[in-house]
XYZ file of C-alpha atoms in Angstrom:
279
model
C 33.360 10.588 -1.413
C 30.105 10.462 -3.389
C 30.288 10.393 -7.164
C 29.362 13.645 -8.901
C 26.049 13.523 -10.748
C 26.273 14.587 -14.387
C 23.336 16.925 -15.056
C 25.029 19.082 -17.696
C 25.634 16.616 -20.553
C 21.906 16.536 -21.344
C 21.977 20.323 -21.679
C 24.885 20.179 -24.115
C 23.048 17.527 -26.153
C 19.848 19.597 -26.182
C 21.633 22.548 -27.809
C 23.569 20.627 -30.441
C 20.683 20.664 -32.993
C 20.410 24.466 -32.657
C 24.025 24.958 -33.793
C 24.531 28.183 -31.870
C 27.746 30.056 -32.601
C 28.164 31.171 -28.995
C 28.525 30.822 -26.089
C 30.321 27.516 -25.760
C 28.442 25.188 -23.433
C 31.120 23.705 -21.209
C 30.676 21.526 -18.118
C 32.497 24.151 -16.071
C 29.890 26.810 -16.846
C 26.910 24.454 -16.713
C 27.831 23.087 -13.294
C 26.836 26.469 -11.900
C 25.471 28.643 -14.721
C 26.006 32.367 -14.090
C 23.265 34.744 -15.182
C 25.397 36.371 -17.894
C 25.996 32.922 -19.395
C 22.237 32.207 -19.443
C 21.543 35.615 -20.970
C 24.129 34.969 -23.687
C 22.481 31.621 -24.529
C 19.031 33.180 -24.927
C 20.484 36.068 -26.944
C 22.227 33.593 -29.245
C 18.951 31.709 -29.746
C 17.260 34.981 -30.658
C 20.062 35.926 -33.041
C 19.472 32.716 -34.989
C 15.747 32.046 -34.568
C 14.201 35.258 -33.135
C 11.790 33.370 -30.884
C 12.110 35.066 -27.485
C 12.674 38.707 -28.443
C 8.937 39.466 -28.406
C 8.686 38.255 -24.808
C 11.665 40.120 -23.374
C 11.440 43.935 -23.188
C 14.034 45.873 -25.165
C 15.691 47.192 -22.016
C 16.385 43.636 -20.817
C 17.860 42.304 -24.069
C 21.165 44.053 -23.479
C 23.012 42.160 -20.761
C 24.891 45.312 -19.757
C 21.600 46.920 -18.756
C 20.466 43.933 -16.694
C 22.696 45.033 -13.847
C 20.527 44.511 -10.772
C 19.175 41.442 -9.057
C 15.610 42.630 -9.620
C 16.115 42.971 -13.379
C 17.716 39.537 -13.589
C 14.789 37.973 -11.737
C 12.321 39.799 -14.008
C 14.165 38.551 -17.101
C 14.126 34.929 -15.946
C 10.526 35.104 -14.749
C 9.317 36.240 -18.176
C 11.191 33.415 -19.879
C 10.009 30.735 -17.464
C 6.364 31.795 -17.776
C 6.549 31.839 -21.565
C 8.205 28.413 -21.755
C 5.663 26.988 -19.305
C 2.863 28.243 -21.541
C 4.430 26.924 -24.742
C 5.380 23.507 -23.396
C 2.353 23.159 -21.114
C 4.548 22.369 -18.138
C 5.280 23.883 -14.756
C 9.038 24.051 -14.341
C 10.206 23.568 -10.776
C 12.731 26.364 -10.896
C 13.100 29.551 -8.877
C 14.490 32.660 -10.630
C 15.976 33.914 -7.369
C 17.955 30.707 -6.895
C 19.150 30.810 -10.504
C 20.517 34.312 -9.954
C 22.196 33.280 -6.706
C 23.712 30.166 -8.317
C 21.758 27.641 -6.264
C 20.139 24.432 -7.595
C 22.211 24.259 -10.803
C 20.602 20.943 -11.778
C 17.202 22.677 -11.995
C 18.784 25.542 -13.897
C 20.060 23.016 -16.450
C 16.563 21.590 -16.858
C 15.314 25.125 -17.505
C 18.006 25.574 -20.172
C 17.017 22.267 -21.784
C 13.414 23.409 -22.021
C 14.547 26.754 -23.445
C 16.158 24.794 -26.291
C 13.220 22.417 -26.760
C 10.735 25.315 -26.880
C 12.325 26.956 -29.935
C 10.091 25.084 -32.385
C 6.969 25.843 -30.372
C 7.927 29.517 -30.181
C 8.348 29.653 -33.968
C 4.878 28.188 -34.457
C 3.395 30.564 -31.899
C 4.957 33.597 -33.594
C 3.771 32.384 -36.985
C 0.219 31.967 -35.702
C 0.401 35.408 -34.097
C 1.537 36.993 -37.378
C -1.216 35.229 -39.327
C -3.848 36.356 -36.835
C -2.612 39.957 -36.987
C -2.699 39.932 -40.791
C -6.233 38.536 -40.772
C -7.442 41.140 -38.293
C -5.842 43.924 -40.325
C -7.585 42.680 -43.448
C -10.957 42.499 -41.689
C -10.523 45.972 -40.216
C -9.567 47.609 -43.523
C -12.481 48.708 -45.749
C -12.968 46.495 -48.764
C -12.100 48.227 -51.978
C -14.768 47.845 -54.612
C -13.696 47.628 -58.244
C -13.941 50.939 -60.095
C -17.107 51.502 -62.055
C -16.863 51.290 -65.790
C -17.695 54.473 -67.636
C -20.904 54.199 -69.609
C -20.414 54.714 -73.340
C -21.681 58.089 -74.498
C -24.549 57.891 -76.938
C -24.296 59.915 -80.109
C -27.360 60.778 -82.102
C -27.018 60.331 -85.852
C -26.916 63.530 -87.854
C -30.167 64.559 -89.413
C -30.707 64.245 -93.148
C -31.966 61.557 -95.489
C -28.528 60.447 -96.683
C -26.574 60.914 -93.430
C -24.671 57.880 -92.092
C -24.433 57.018 -88.429
C -21.107 57.998 -86.854
C -18.613 55.256 -85.980
C -19.359 55.565 -82.284
C -22.963 54.681 -82.950
C -22.257 51.470 -84.831
C -22.956 48.187 -83.108
C -19.801 46.287 -82.200
C -18.951 43.365 -80.007
C -17.726 44.496 -76.602
C -16.523 42.679 -73.527
C -19.066 41.940 -70.896
C -18.508 44.449 -68.033
C -19.379 41.759 -65.517
C -16.661 39.478 -66.892
C -14.098 42.274 -66.603
C -15.133 43.068 -63.043
C -15.031 39.417 -62.063
C -11.591 39.069 -63.629
C -10.337 42.101 -61.731
C -11.667 40.733 -58.445
C -10.001 37.404 -59.162
C -6.653 39.116 -59.746
C -6.943 41.157 -56.557
C -7.897 38.064 -54.573
C -4.960 36.017 -55.895
C -2.407 38.770 -55.261
C -3.822 39.433 -51.804
C -3.639 35.741 -50.918
C -0.025 35.571 -52.122
C 0.921 38.605 -50.010
C -0.826 37.103 -46.990
C 1.060 33.831 -47.455
C 4.385 35.687 -47.644
C 3.589 37.503 -44.407
C 2.736 34.184 -42.820
C 6.089 32.707 -43.839
C 7.994 35.749 -42.593
C 6.303 35.305 -39.215
C 8.315 32.151 -38.564
C 11.492 34.274 -38.373
C 13.900 31.625 -39.581
C 17.450 32.700 -40.252
C 18.802 30.047 -42.588
C 21.882 32.067 -43.634
C 21.215 31.346 -47.294
C 23.534 34.157 -48.391
C 26.615 32.612 -46.807
C 29.183 31.284 -49.273
C 29.846 27.569 -49.019
C 32.537 25.423 -50.533
C 31.064 22.665 -52.689
C 33.939 20.271 -51.987
C 33.661 20.743 -48.220
C 29.893 20.249 -48.279
C 30.281 17.121 -50.403
C 32.877 15.621 -48.082
C 30.617 16.333 -45.120
C 27.743 14.478 -46.798
C 30.005 11.511 -47.588
C 31.208 11.310 -43.981
C 27.648 11.469 -42.707
C 26.566 8.718 -45.119
C 29.427 6.448 -44.060
C 28.614 7.011 -40.401
C 24.943 6.179 -40.935
C 25.663 3.102 -43.049
C 28.212 1.650 -40.611
C 26.445 -1.097 -38.621
C 29.280 -1.211 -36.077
C 28.476 2.203 -34.657
C 26.954 1.932 -31.209
C 24.337 4.484 -30.285
C 23.690 5.780 -26.814
C 20.288 6.684 -25.426
C 19.566 10.380 -25.198
C 20.481 11.989 -21.904
C 17.598 14.414 -22.123
C 14.838 13.963 -19.538
C 12.110 11.658 -20.810
C 9.495 14.393 -20.678
C 11.703 16.796 -22.640
C 12.536 14.061 -25.170
C 8.855 13.245 -25.714
C 8.116 16.929 -26.122
C 10.924 17.285 -28.670
C 9.564 14.335 -30.689
C 6.053 15.797 -30.636
C 7.493 19.112 -31.752
C 9.180 17.469 -34.733
C 5.937 15.719 -35.712
C 4.013 18.981 -35.459
C 6.712 20.736 -37.485
C 6.416 18.131 -40.260
C 2.638 18.549 -40.327
C 3.046 22.317 -40.408
C 5.470 22.075 -43.350
C 3.037 19.834 -45.224
C 0.269 22.387 -44.711
C 2.552 25.196 -45.870
C 3.502 23.247 -48.996
C -0.157 22.609 -49.800
C -0.990 26.273 -49.282
C 1.992 27.254 -51.420
C 0.708 25.037 -54.256
C -2.729 26.658 -54.077
C -1.247 30.153 -54.193
C 0.979 29.267 -57.168
C -1.980 27.767 -59.054
C -3.945 30.992 -58.627
C -0.995 33.149 -59.676
C -0.394 30.994 -62.749
C -4.027 31.449 -63.755
C -3.383 35.194 -64.050
C -0.960 34.727 -66.937
C -2.653 31.871 -68.774
């Protein structure tokens, strides 16, 4: 009897960094992934990261409504095409065979790429949101600063001993050009800050910052992690992900770091401009 090939452990490892609450990825389900199980995985990814919901039509996001073979094939086809575009690959997987339960090893590779593509999808959505905001700004008519009302001239009253009224006296006034330039600077800084906020919201990260956490539990978790990392006796195992998927994941992390550095630099520029408004 030939030994069973383990093609599901790499899938489990690929989803561990995503920390999805459900469904549980078990060898039993991954050995022959049913469509409902695949749909639940993608829905869970969207619930946490919101990266595939713009690709899948609303009527296909509810698994109860994906009740025919044709709809299931359409759902998988949209996902496969999108992942191929993001990862610049051509997955050797057939939606019809996934629905029928055939070639489970290829289905697992598809699931691994669905996990690895999350970072790329976040970047793509962020770029899409930035492009839309830029186009909206270009399309909207530019608002010119309101014109300053010209001071009304008052003729002095006639008579040899008459004094000029107060409105006719010479006084030091602000330069209208300086005021207009200052107003434009304020509008520009506030507009840039709003644009940056829209750009950040385009990444659709759900970090669950409002969840209550126990300080003691978090501290103990950090201590355990530190001890595990500092223990030289711990033996590490090579990743079971396919080499191509592993290389793609590493490239994604590098691109994510570069993206964060650019966002931090842009954030500093926006803060500097906003601080100049109150100084």
